[in-house]
Coordinates of C-alpha atoms in Angstrom, one line a residue:
X954 CA 0.0 0.0 0.0
X955 CA 2.8 2.4 0.8
X956 CA 4.5 1.7 -2.5
X957 CA 1.3 2.3 -4.4
X958 CA 0.8 5.6 -2.6
X959 CA 4.4 6.6 -3.2
X960 CA 4.1 5.8 -6.9
X961 CA 0.9 7.8 -7.2
X962 CA 2.5 10.8 -5.5
X963 CA 5.4 10.6 -7.8
X964 CA 3.0 10.5 -10.8
X965 CA 1.2 13.6 -9.4
X966 CA 4.5 15.4 -8.9
X967 CA 5.6 14.7 -12.5
X968 CA 2.2 15.9 -13.8
X969 CA 2.6 19.1 -11.8
X970 CA 6.1 19.7 -13.2
X971 CA 5.0 19.0 -16.7
X972 CA 2.1 21.5 -16.4
X973 CA 4.5 24.1 -15.0
X974 CA 6.8 23.7 -17.9
X975 CA 4.0 23.9 -20.4
X976 CA 2.6 27.0 -18.6
X977 CA 5.9 28.8 -18.8
X978 CA 6.4 27.7 -22.4
X979 CA 3.0 29.0 -23.5
X980 CA 3.6 32.3 -21.8
X981 CA 7.0 32.7 -23.6
X982 CA 5.5 31.8 -27.0
X983 CA 2.6 34.2 -26.5
X984 CA 4.9 37.0 -25.6
X985 CA 3.3 37.3 -22.2
X986 CA -0.2 38.0 -23.7
X987 CA -1.8 35.0 -21.9
X988 CA -0.4 36.3 -18.6
X989 CA -1.6 39.8 -19.3
X990 CA -5.1 38.6 -20.1
X991 CA -5.2 36.7 -16.8
X992 CA -3.9 39.7 -14.9
X993 CA -6.7 41.9 -16.3
X994 CA -9.3 39.4 -15.3
X995 CA -7.9 39.1 -11.8
X996 CA -7.7 42.9 -11.4
X997 CA -11.4 43.2 -12.5
X998 CA -12.5 40.7 -9.9
X999 CA -10.3 42.4 -7.3
X1000 CA -11.8 45.8 -8.0
X1001 CA -15.5 44.8 -8.3
X1002 CA -15.9 42.0 -5.7
X1003 CA -18.5 42.8 -3.1
X1004 CA -17.6 42.9 0.6
X1005 CA -20.6 40.9 1.7
X1006 CA -22.7 38.0 0.5
X1007 CA -26.1 38.6 -1.1
X1008 CA -28.0 37.3 2.0
X1009 CA -27.7 35.3 5.2
X1010 CA -28.4 31.9 3.5
X1011 CA -24.9 31.6 2.2
X1012 CA -22.3 29.6 4.1
X1013 CA -19.0 31.4 4.5
X1014 CA -15.8 29.7 3.4
X1015 CA -12.6 31.3 4.7
X1016 CA -9.4 30.4 2.9
X1017 CA -6.4 29.7 5.0
X1018 CA -2.9 31.0 4.3
X1019 CA 0.5 29.7 5.5
X1020 CA 1.2 30.7 9.1
X1021 CA 4.4 32.3 10.3
X1022 CA 5.5 30.8 13.7
X1023 CA 1.9 29.6 14.2
X1024 CA 0.4 33.1 13.6
X1025 CA -1.5 34.6 10.7
X1026 CA 0.4 37.0 8.5
X1027 CA -1.0 40.4 7.4
X1028 CA -3.1 39.0 4.5
X1029 CA -4.5 36.2 6.6
X1030 CA -5.4 38.7 9.3
X1031 CA -7.3 40.8 6.7
X1032 CA -9.3 37.7 5.8
X1033 CA -10.1 37.1 9.4
X1034 CA -11.1 40.8 9.9
X1035 CA -13.4 40.4 6.9
X1036 CA -15.2 37.6 8.7
X1037 CA -15.5 39.7 11.9
X1038 CA -16.8 42.6 9.9
X1039 CA -19.5 40.5 8.3
X1040 CA -20.5 39.1 11.7
X1041 CA -21.1 42.6 13.0
X1042 CA -23.7 43.3 10.4
X1043 CA -25.3 40.0 9.5
X1044 CA -26.8 37.0 11.4
X1045 CA -24.7 33.9 11.7
X1046 CA -24.6 31.9 8.5
X1047 CA -25.5 28.2 8.2
X1048 CA -21.8 27.5 8.6
X1049 CA -18.4 29.2 8.7
X1050 CA -15.9 26.8 7.2
X1051 CA -12.3 27.5 8.1
X1052 CA -9.9 25.9 5.7
X1053 CA -6.3 24.9 5.9
X1054 CA -4.1 22.2 7.4
X1055 CA -0.5 22.3 8.8
X1056 CA 2.2 23.7 6.5
X1057 CA 5.9 24.2 6.9
X1058 CA 7.2 23.8 10.4
X1059 CA 4.0 25.2 12.1
X1060 CA 2.4 23.3 14.9
X1061 CA -1.0 24.7 14.4
X1062 CA -3.2 24.2 11.3
X1063 CA -4.3 27.3 9.4
X1064 CA -7.9 26.5 10.4
X1065 CA -7.1 26.2 14.1
X1066 CA -5.1 29.5 14.0
X1067 CA -8.1 31.2 12.3
X1068 CA -10.5 29.8 14.9
X1069 CA -8.3 31.0 17.8
X1070 CA -8.1 34.5 16.3
X1071 CA -11.9 34.7 15.6
X1072 CA -13.0 33.4 18.9
X1073 CA -10.6 35.7 20.8
X1074 CA -12.3 38.6 19.1
X1075 CA -15.9 37.3 18.9
X1076 CA -16.7 34.1 21.0
X1077 CA -20.3 34.1 19.7
X1078 CA -19.1 32.7 16.4
X1079 CA -18.3 29.3 18.0
X1080 CA -21.6 27.5 17.1
X1081 CA -21.1 28.2 13.3
X1082 CA -17.4 27.3 13.0
X1083 CA -16.3 24.2 11.2
X1084 CA -12.6 23.4 10.9
X1085 CA -11.1 21.6 7.8
X1086 CA -7.5 20.8 8.7
X1087 CA -6.3 18.5 5.8
X1088 CA -5.8 20.8 2.8
X1089 CA -2.6 22.6 1.8
X1090 CA -3.5 24.8 -1.1
X1091 CA -6.5 26.6 -2.7
X1092 CA -7.7 23.7 -4.8
X1093 CA -7.5 21.3 -1.9
X1094 CA -9.2 23.9 0.3
X1095 CA -12.3 23.9 -2.0
X1096 CA -12.4 20.1 -2.6
X1097 CA -12.4 19.5 1.2
X1098 CA -14.9 22.3 1.8
X1099 CA -17.6 20.5 -0.1
X1100 CA -17.6 17.7 2.6
X1101 CA -18.0 20.2 5.4
X1102 CA -21.1 22.0 4.2
X1103 CA -24.3 21.2 6.1
X1104 CA -26.0 20.7 2.7
X1105 CA -24.4 19.6 -0.5
X1106 CA -26.0 22.3 -2.7
X1107 CA -25.8 25.1 -0.1
X1108 CA -24.6 28.4 -1.7
X1109 CA -21.3 29.6 -0.4
X1110 CA -19.5 32.9 0.0
X1111 CA -15.8 32.6 -0.7
X1112 CA -13.9 35.0 1.6
X1113 CA -10.4 35.9 0.7
X1114 CA -8.1 38.8 -0.2
X1115 CA -9.2 40.6 -3.3
X1116 CA -6.2 39.5 -5.4
X1117 CA -7.0 35.8 -4.6
X1118 CA -10.7 35.8 -5.3
X1119 CA -10.5 35.2 -9.1
X1120 CA -8.6 32.0 -8.7
X1121 CA -10.9 30.9 -6.0
X1122 CA -14.0 31.5 -8.2
X1123 CA -12.5 29.6 -11.2
X1124 CA -11.7 26.6 -9.1
X1125 CA -15.1 26.7 -7.3
X1126 CA -16.9 26.7 -10.6
X1127 CA -15.0 23.7 -11.9
X1128 CA -15.8 21.9 -8.7
X1129 CA -19.5 22.6 -9.1
X1130 CA -19.9 24.9 -6.1
X1131 CA -22.6 27.6 -6.2
X1132 CA -20.3 30.4 -5.1
X1133 CA -20.0 34.1 -4.9
X1134 CA -16.8 36.1 -4.1
X1135 CA -16.6 38.2 -0.9
X1136 CA -13.6 40.4 -0.5
X1137 CA -11.8 40.5 2.9
X1138 CA -10.9 44.2 2.3
X1139 CA -13.8 46.6 2.3
X1140 CA -12.4 48.5 -0.6
X1141 CA -10.0 47.9 -3.4
X1142 CA -6.7 49.8 -3.2
X1143 CA -4.3 49.7 -6.1
X1144 CA -1.1 49.8 -4.0
X1145 CA 2.2 48.6 -5.4
X1146 CA 2.1 45.5 -3.1
X1147 CA -1.5 44.7 -4.3
X1148 CA -0.5 45.0 -8.0
X1149 CA 2.5 42.8 -7.5
X1150 CA 0.3 40.1 -5.9
X1151 CA -2.1 40.3 -8.8
X1152 CA 0.8 39.9 -11.2
X1153 CA 1.9 36.7 -9.4
X1154 CA -1.7 35.5 -9.3
X1155 CA -1.7 35.9 -13.1
X1156 CA 0.9 33.1 -13.4
X1157 CA -0.9 30.8 -10.9
X1158 CA -4.2 31.2 -12.7
X1159 CA -2.5 30.5 -16.1
X1160 CA -0.8 27.4 -14.6
X1161 CA -4.1 26.1 -13.4
X1162 CA -5.8 26.7 -16.8
X1163 CA -2.9 25.1 -18.6
X1164 CA -3.2 22.0 -16.4
X1165 CA -7.0 21.8 -16.9
X1166 CA -6.7 22.2 -20.7
X1167 CA -3.9 19.7 -21.2
X1168 CA -5.4 17.1 -18.8
X1169 CA -8.7 17.2 -20.7
X1170 CA -6.9 16.9 -24.1
X1171 CA -4.8 14.0 -23.0
X1172 CA -7.6 12.5 -21.0
X1173 CA -5.2 12.2 -18.0
X1174 CA -7.6 10.8 -15.4
X1175 CA -5.1 11.3 -12.5
X1176 CA -5.0 15.1 -13.3
X1177 CA -8.7 15.3 -14.0
X1178 CA -9.5 13.8 -10.6
X1179 CA -7.2 16.4 -9.0
X1180 CA -9.0 19.4 -10.4
X1181 CA -12.6 18.1 -10.1

C-alpha cells in the first residue's frame, strides 16, 4: 500500500512539473499575452468584488494561508477581519468553514489558528465554526470544503483577499460549487504591493488553466481527478 501511494504521489508530482513547464512555455510563446489577459481578469474581480454575500443563506468559506510561527500574516489577518466585519452586520450563516491544514514547520493548522483568532475577538461565532484541517492549497481547500457544508448544494460565499478571489472562483466553478466572491478588504486599493500580488496570481491562474486544458486533451484521469 505504501509503495502504491508513493508511486501515485510521484506521478502527481511529475504531472505538476509537466504542467508548470507547459505553462511557462506557453507564456513565452505568447509574448506574455496569456499572462496579461489573466492579470486583467484578476484585477477586474479584485476591483469589483462585493464585501458581503447577497444574504444570510450563504455559508461562509474562509481560505487559509500559510502561518508564520503559528500566527496569521497580514493578508490572513485581513481575511479574518473580513469575517469579523460580516459578523457585526449579518446574522450567523449556516456555517463558517475555516480551511487549511498544517504547512511548513508550524504546529497549528491554518484552520485552528483562524478559529483561535476569531474566537478571541468574537466568542459568539463558536456555534457556526467548522474546521477543515487537511488541505494545503487553494484547490485542496475547495475540494475539502464540499464535505464540510451542512447541505451539498448550499450556496457559499468565498472569503479571501481581493487579489486571490478570481482564482478561488475559477476553481469553485470547476468543482460545481454555487459560489460568490466576498472580499476581505472593504475597498480595493491599487497599492504597489497589491498590484505585485495580482501579477503573481496571473501566473498561478494561467498554470491552473494550462493543467486543466492539457489534462482534458490528454484524458489524463489522474490530473482530471485532481481538479474536479
